Short mmCIF file of C-alpha atoms in Angstrom, two decimals:
data_model
loop_
_atom_site.label_atom_id
_atom_site.label_comp_id
_atom_site.label_asym_id
_atom_site.label_seq_id
_atom_site.Cartn_x
_atom_site.Cartn_y
_atom_site.Cartn_z
CA MET V 1 120.12 106.05 123.79
CA THR V 2 118.55 103.01 122.93
CA ARG V 3 115.75 102.82 124.45
CA ALA V 4 113.61 99.29 125.30
CA ILE V 5 110.21 99.13 123.52
CA GLU V 6 107.38 97.05 123.52
CA THR V 7 105.23 96.78 120.72
CA THR V 8 101.69 95.70 119.60
CA THR V 9 99.31 95.69 116.53
CA VAL V 10 96.30 97.93 116.98
CA LYS V 11 92.68 98.75 115.31
CA LEU V 12 92.27 102.23 114.00
CA SER V 13 89.01 103.19 113.78
CA LEU V 14 87.93 105.51 111.07
CA PRO V 15 85.37 108.74 111.61
CA ASP V 16 82.08 108.07 110.50
CA ALA V 17 82.00 110.88 107.66
CA THR V 18 84.74 108.58 106.18
CA ARG V 19 84.16 105.41 106.56
CA THR V 20 83.16 103.28 104.05
CA GLN V 21 81.92 100.12 105.40
CA ASP V 22 80.53 99.45 109.09
CA ASN V 23 82.94 98.43 111.78
CA PHE V 24 86.20 99.06 109.39
CA GLN V 25 88.65 99.34 110.81
CA VAL V 26 93.11 99.74 109.77
CA ALA V 27 95.26 97.74 111.33
CA ALA V 28 98.71 99.21 112.23
CA TYR V 29 102.45 98.56 114.05
CA LEU V 30 102.65 100.23 117.08
CA ALA V 31 105.98 100.93 118.75
CA GLN V 32 106.93 102.68 122.17
CA PRO V 33 109.64 102.93 124.61
CA GLN V 34 109.10 101.12 127.93
CA GLU V 35 109.72 103.67 129.99
CA SER V 36 107.39 106.09 131.35
CA GLY V 37 107.75 109.43 129.99
CA SER V 38 106.03 112.11 127.34
CA TYR V 39 107.30 111.40 124.29
CA PRO V 40 106.17 112.45 120.31
CA GLY V 41 104.74 110.86 118.12
CA ILE V 42 105.47 109.85 114.96
CA VAL V 43 103.44 107.37 112.03
CA VAL V 44 105.54 105.68 109.46
CA LEU V 45 104.21 105.48 106.05
CA GLN V 46 104.45 101.49 104.25
CA GLU V 47 106.23 100.87 100.82
CA ILE V 48 104.39 99.06 98.66
CA PHE V 49 105.53 95.63 100.49
CA GLY V 50 103.26 95.98 103.55
CA VAL V 51 104.23 96.58 106.77
CA ASN V 52 106.60 94.38 106.28
CA VAL V 53 109.07 93.45 108.39
CA HIS V 54 111.55 96.80 106.65
CA ILE V 55 108.75 98.86 108.11
CA ARG V 56 108.23 97.21 111.29
CA GLU V 57 112.11 97.80 112.03
CA VAL V 58 111.70 101.51 111.06
CA THR V 59 108.91 101.88 113.31
CA GLU V 60 110.68 99.89 116.65
CA ARG V 61 113.85 101.52 115.47
CA ILE V 62 112.13 105.06 115.80
CA ALA V 63 110.74 104.18 119.42
CA GLN V 64 113.73 102.85 120.39
CA GLU V 65 115.41 107.13 119.65
CA GLY V 66 112.33 108.24 122.62
CA TYR V 67 108.99 108.56 119.99
CA VAL V 68 105.82 106.40 120.45
CA ALA V 69 105.85 105.38 116.49
CA ILE V 70 102.85 104.05 114.53
CA ALA V 71 102.59 102.04 110.98
CA PRO V 72 99.04 102.08 109.82
CA ALA V 73 98.16 99.06 107.28
CA LEU V 74 97.64 101.26 103.95
CA PHE V 75 96.21 98.59 101.68
CA GLN V 76 93.60 97.78 104.70
CA ARG V 77 90.69 98.09 101.92
CA GLN V 78 92.30 96.51 99.29
CA ALA V 79 94.38 93.41 100.88
CA PRO V 80 94.17 93.29 105.18
CA GLY V 81 96.93 91.85 106.34
CA PHE V 82 99.22 92.05 102.94
CA GLU V 83 102.92 92.16 103.48
CA THR V 84 105.52 90.99 100.79
CA GLY V 85 109.09 90.72 99.59
CA TYR V 86 110.70 92.29 96.91
CA THR V 87 110.77 90.20 93.89
CA PRO V 88 108.82 91.65 90.40
CA GLN V 89 106.24 89.58 91.45
CA ASP V 90 106.10 91.19 95.11
CA ILE V 91 106.76 94.31 93.09
CA GLU V 92 103.80 93.65 90.68
CA THR V 93 101.27 92.98 93.21
CA GLY V 94 102.45 96.00 95.14
CA ARG V 95 101.91 98.43 92.70
CA GLY V 96 98.42 97.23 91.87
CA TYR V 97 97.48 97.70 95.36
CA ALA V 98 98.97 101.04 95.53
CA MET V 99 96.88 102.24 92.40
CA GLN V 100 93.75 101.54 94.16
CA THR V 101 94.61 103.74 96.92
CA LYS V 102 92.46 107.48 97.22
CA ALA V 103 94.31 110.73 98.61
CA SER V 104 91.20 110.69 101.20
CA GLU V 105 91.20 107.49 102.21
CA LEU V 106 95.30 107.99 102.74
CA LEU V 107 95.12 111.18 104.81
CA SER V 108 91.66 109.45 106.71
CA ASP V 109 93.69 106.34 108.27
CA ILE V 110 97.29 108.62 108.70
CA GLN V 111 94.57 110.94 110.96
CA SER V 112 93.17 107.93 112.50
CA ALA V 113 96.69 106.61 113.18
CA ILE V 114 97.06 110.58 114.41
CA ASP V 115 94.12 110.41 117.06
CA TYR V 116 94.80 106.90 118.59
CA LEU V 117 98.29 108.82 119.03
CA LYS V 118 96.82 111.10 120.88
CA SER V 119 94.53 108.72 123.35
CA LEU V 120 97.96 107.25 124.13
CA PRO V 121 98.92 109.01 127.73
CA GLN V 122 102.59 109.14 127.05
CA VAL V 123 102.25 110.90 123.44
CA LYS V 124 102.90 114.40 123.63
CA LYS V 125 99.59 116.70 121.71
CA ASP V 126 101.46 119.49 120.26
CA GLY V 127 102.81 118.08 117.10
CA PHE V 128 103.22 114.67 114.95
CA GLY V 129 105.78 113.56 112.53
CA CYS V 130 105.59 111.02 109.68
CA ILE V 131 107.80 109.06 107.78
CA GLY V 132 107.32 107.18 104.44
CA PHE V 133 109.57 105.12 101.56
CA CYS V 134 108.67 104.97 98.43
CA PHE V 135 105.14 104.92 97.98
CA GLY V 136 105.12 105.80 101.46
CA GLY V 137 107.57 108.49 100.99
CA HIS V 138 105.03 110.04 98.60
CA VAL V 139 101.72 109.39 101.16
CA ALA V 140 104.12 111.56 103.43
CA TYR V 141 104.41 114.81 100.96
CA LEU V 142 100.68 114.82 101.48
CA ALA V 143 100.24 113.65 104.93
CA ALA V 144 102.56 116.72 105.50
CA THR V 145 99.49 118.95 104.83
CA LEU V 146 97.77 117.94 107.70
CA SER V 147 97.79 120.33 110.66
CA ASP V 148 98.70 117.91 113.08
CA ILE V 149 101.81 117.16 111.25
CA LYS V 150 104.67 119.03 111.70
CA ALA V 151 108.10 117.36 110.69
CA ALA V 152 107.65 115.01 107.45
CA ALA V 153 110.52 113.00 106.18
CA CYS V 154 109.78 111.76 102.38
CA PHE V 155 111.90 109.13 101.25
CA TYR V 156 111.97 108.26 97.21
CA GLY V 157 108.33 108.72 96.51
CA ALA V 158 107.64 108.78 92.94
CA GLY V 159 104.56 110.29 90.88
CA ILE V 160 104.63 113.46 93.45
CA THR V 161 104.38 115.95 90.32
CA THR V 162 103.03 114.40 88.00
CA ARG V 163 100.01 112.65 89.93
CA THR V 164 98.09 112.32 92.88
CA PHE V 165 95.93 109.05 94.80
CA GLY V 166 93.04 108.22 92.85
CA GLY V 167 93.21 110.97 90.53
CA GLY V 168 93.43 114.81 90.27
CA ALA V 169 95.93 117.20 90.12
CA PRO V 170 99.57 115.84 91.19
CA THR V 171 100.27 116.32 94.85
CA VAL V 172 102.90 118.67 94.55
CA THR V 173 100.35 121.29 93.86
CA ARG V 174 99.52 121.11 97.34
CA THR V 175 102.50 122.42 98.45
CA PRO V 176 100.89 125.61 99.77
CA GLU V 177 99.08 123.35 102.07
CA ILE V 178 102.12 122.24 103.63
CA LYS V 179 102.19 122.66 107.69
CA GLY V 180 105.46 122.47 109.40
CA THR V 181 109.17 120.93 107.91
CA LEU V 182 109.54 118.88 105.19
CA TYR V 183 113.24 116.80 104.61
CA ALA V 184 113.52 114.71 101.38
CA PHE V 185 115.36 111.91 100.47
CA PHE V 186 116.29 110.77 96.94
CA GLY V 187 118.98 108.72 95.37
CA THR V 188 120.43 110.23 91.71
CA GLU V 189 120.84 107.05 90.34
CA ASP V 190 116.88 106.44 90.94
CA GLY V 191 115.59 105.96 87.76
CA SER V 192 111.97 106.48 89.50
CA ILE V 193 112.36 109.77 89.58
CA SER V 194 114.19 112.20 87.50
CA ALA V 195 116.02 115.11 88.50
CA GLU V 196 113.93 117.53 87.37
CA GLN V 197 111.62 116.10 89.18
CA ILE V 198 113.29 116.47 92.21
CA ASP V 199 114.13 120.36 91.24
CA GLU V 200 110.01 120.55 90.97
CA ILE V 201 109.79 119.25 94.50
CA GLU V 202 112.41 121.82 95.70
CA ALA V 203 111.64 125.13 93.90
CA GLY V 204 107.75 124.49 95.04
CA LEU V 205 108.56 124.18 98.78
CA GLU V 206 110.96 127.44 97.90
CA LYS V 207 108.41 129.36 96.39
CA TYR V 208 105.92 128.51 99.26
CA ASN V 209 108.54 129.14 101.99
CA ILE V 210 107.70 125.92 103.46
CA PRO V 211 110.32 125.08 105.86
CA HIS V 212 112.46 122.12 103.68
CA ARG V 213 115.79 120.23 103.27
CA VAL V 214 116.16 118.04 99.90
CA PHE V 215 118.76 115.86 100.24
CA ARG V 216 120.28 114.03 96.36
CA TYR V 217 122.47 111.00 97.59
CA ASP V 218 124.81 110.36 94.80
CA GLY V 219 125.37 106.73 93.60
CA ALA V 220 122.00 106.08 95.40
CA ASP V 221 119.25 104.16 93.73
CA HIS V 222 115.59 103.81 94.74
CA GLY V 223 115.43 101.82 98.31
CA PHE V 224 118.42 102.85 99.21
CA PHE V 225 117.55 102.86 102.74
CA CYS V 226 116.23 99.44 102.90
CA ASN V 227 118.65 97.01 104.18
CA HIS V 228 116.68 94.03 102.48
CA ARG V 229 116.70 94.93 99.32
CA ALA V 230 119.81 95.38 97.18
CA SER V 231 119.61 98.84 97.06
CA TYR V 232 120.82 99.18 99.85
CA ASN V 233 123.27 101.72 100.15
CA PRO V 234 124.91 102.16 103.66
CA ARG V 235 126.63 105.20 103.40
CA ALA V 236 123.39 107.30 102.59
CA ALA V 237 121.06 105.46 104.65
CA THR V 238 123.44 106.62 107.51
CA ASP V 239 123.73 110.16 106.42
CA ALA V 240 119.73 109.69 106.05
CA TRP V 241 119.06 108.84 109.48
CA GLN V 242 121.06 111.15 111.15
CA GLN V 243 119.00 113.79 109.06
CA VAL V 244 116.00 112.18 110.39
CA GLN V 245 116.83 112.52 113.63
CA GLN V 246 117.55 116.18 113.66
CA LEU V 247 114.16 116.41 111.77
CA PHE V 248 111.86 114.52 114.33
CA GLY V 249 113.91 115.88 117.29
CA GLN V 250 112.41 119.40 116.54
CA LEU V 251 109.36 117.80 118.07
CA ILE V 252 110.63 117.19 121.75
#
């Protein structure tokens, strides 16, 4: 069932303890079903290209499936309003902003998005999901450590086993903190994520008994889910979307 939806841009206020400047707010794209009801909340985590057309389309697609979805601008501190395409220059610019992010600030921004969803009467309060791609795929793995996140979908998040945002131990070391179910999606032709790194992620999830599934798509490259990129792989994207629907169905 594809639902009629409505979309808007909202502002998220951060908790006083994490706010680095007065009146700082994070912009976020919100999509929700028009029909009244009670819906789970999903946080959509951007690629290095900002909350661009692809991320907005994903947010809308999730809302059409019966969720209230929100995509916070994770580069709000570095470049307010930033969104771009997929040229080599765009990639270089986006990577530069991603390198300036910090894990603590990303978690604060995501929690603020969750808190905003909690304030909406139509949103269920007993568990949220997140989904992220590329940079956001790594962020989704980090976000899975938040107590409110019961289902996390991580698409081709590079660097999970080798680093974290702002420095410190790699994000994979936080695997024991994951609170819910995690699905991870990778393409076997992705030059930014080795088979050994995928195996390390899966081994950690198994070691700490985290409910999970790891999907490896033969012939798929980085960005295979994005139909605006040359690396789009319809076969892999279609299967991955079915898996995401199953994962988020646990929240209904």
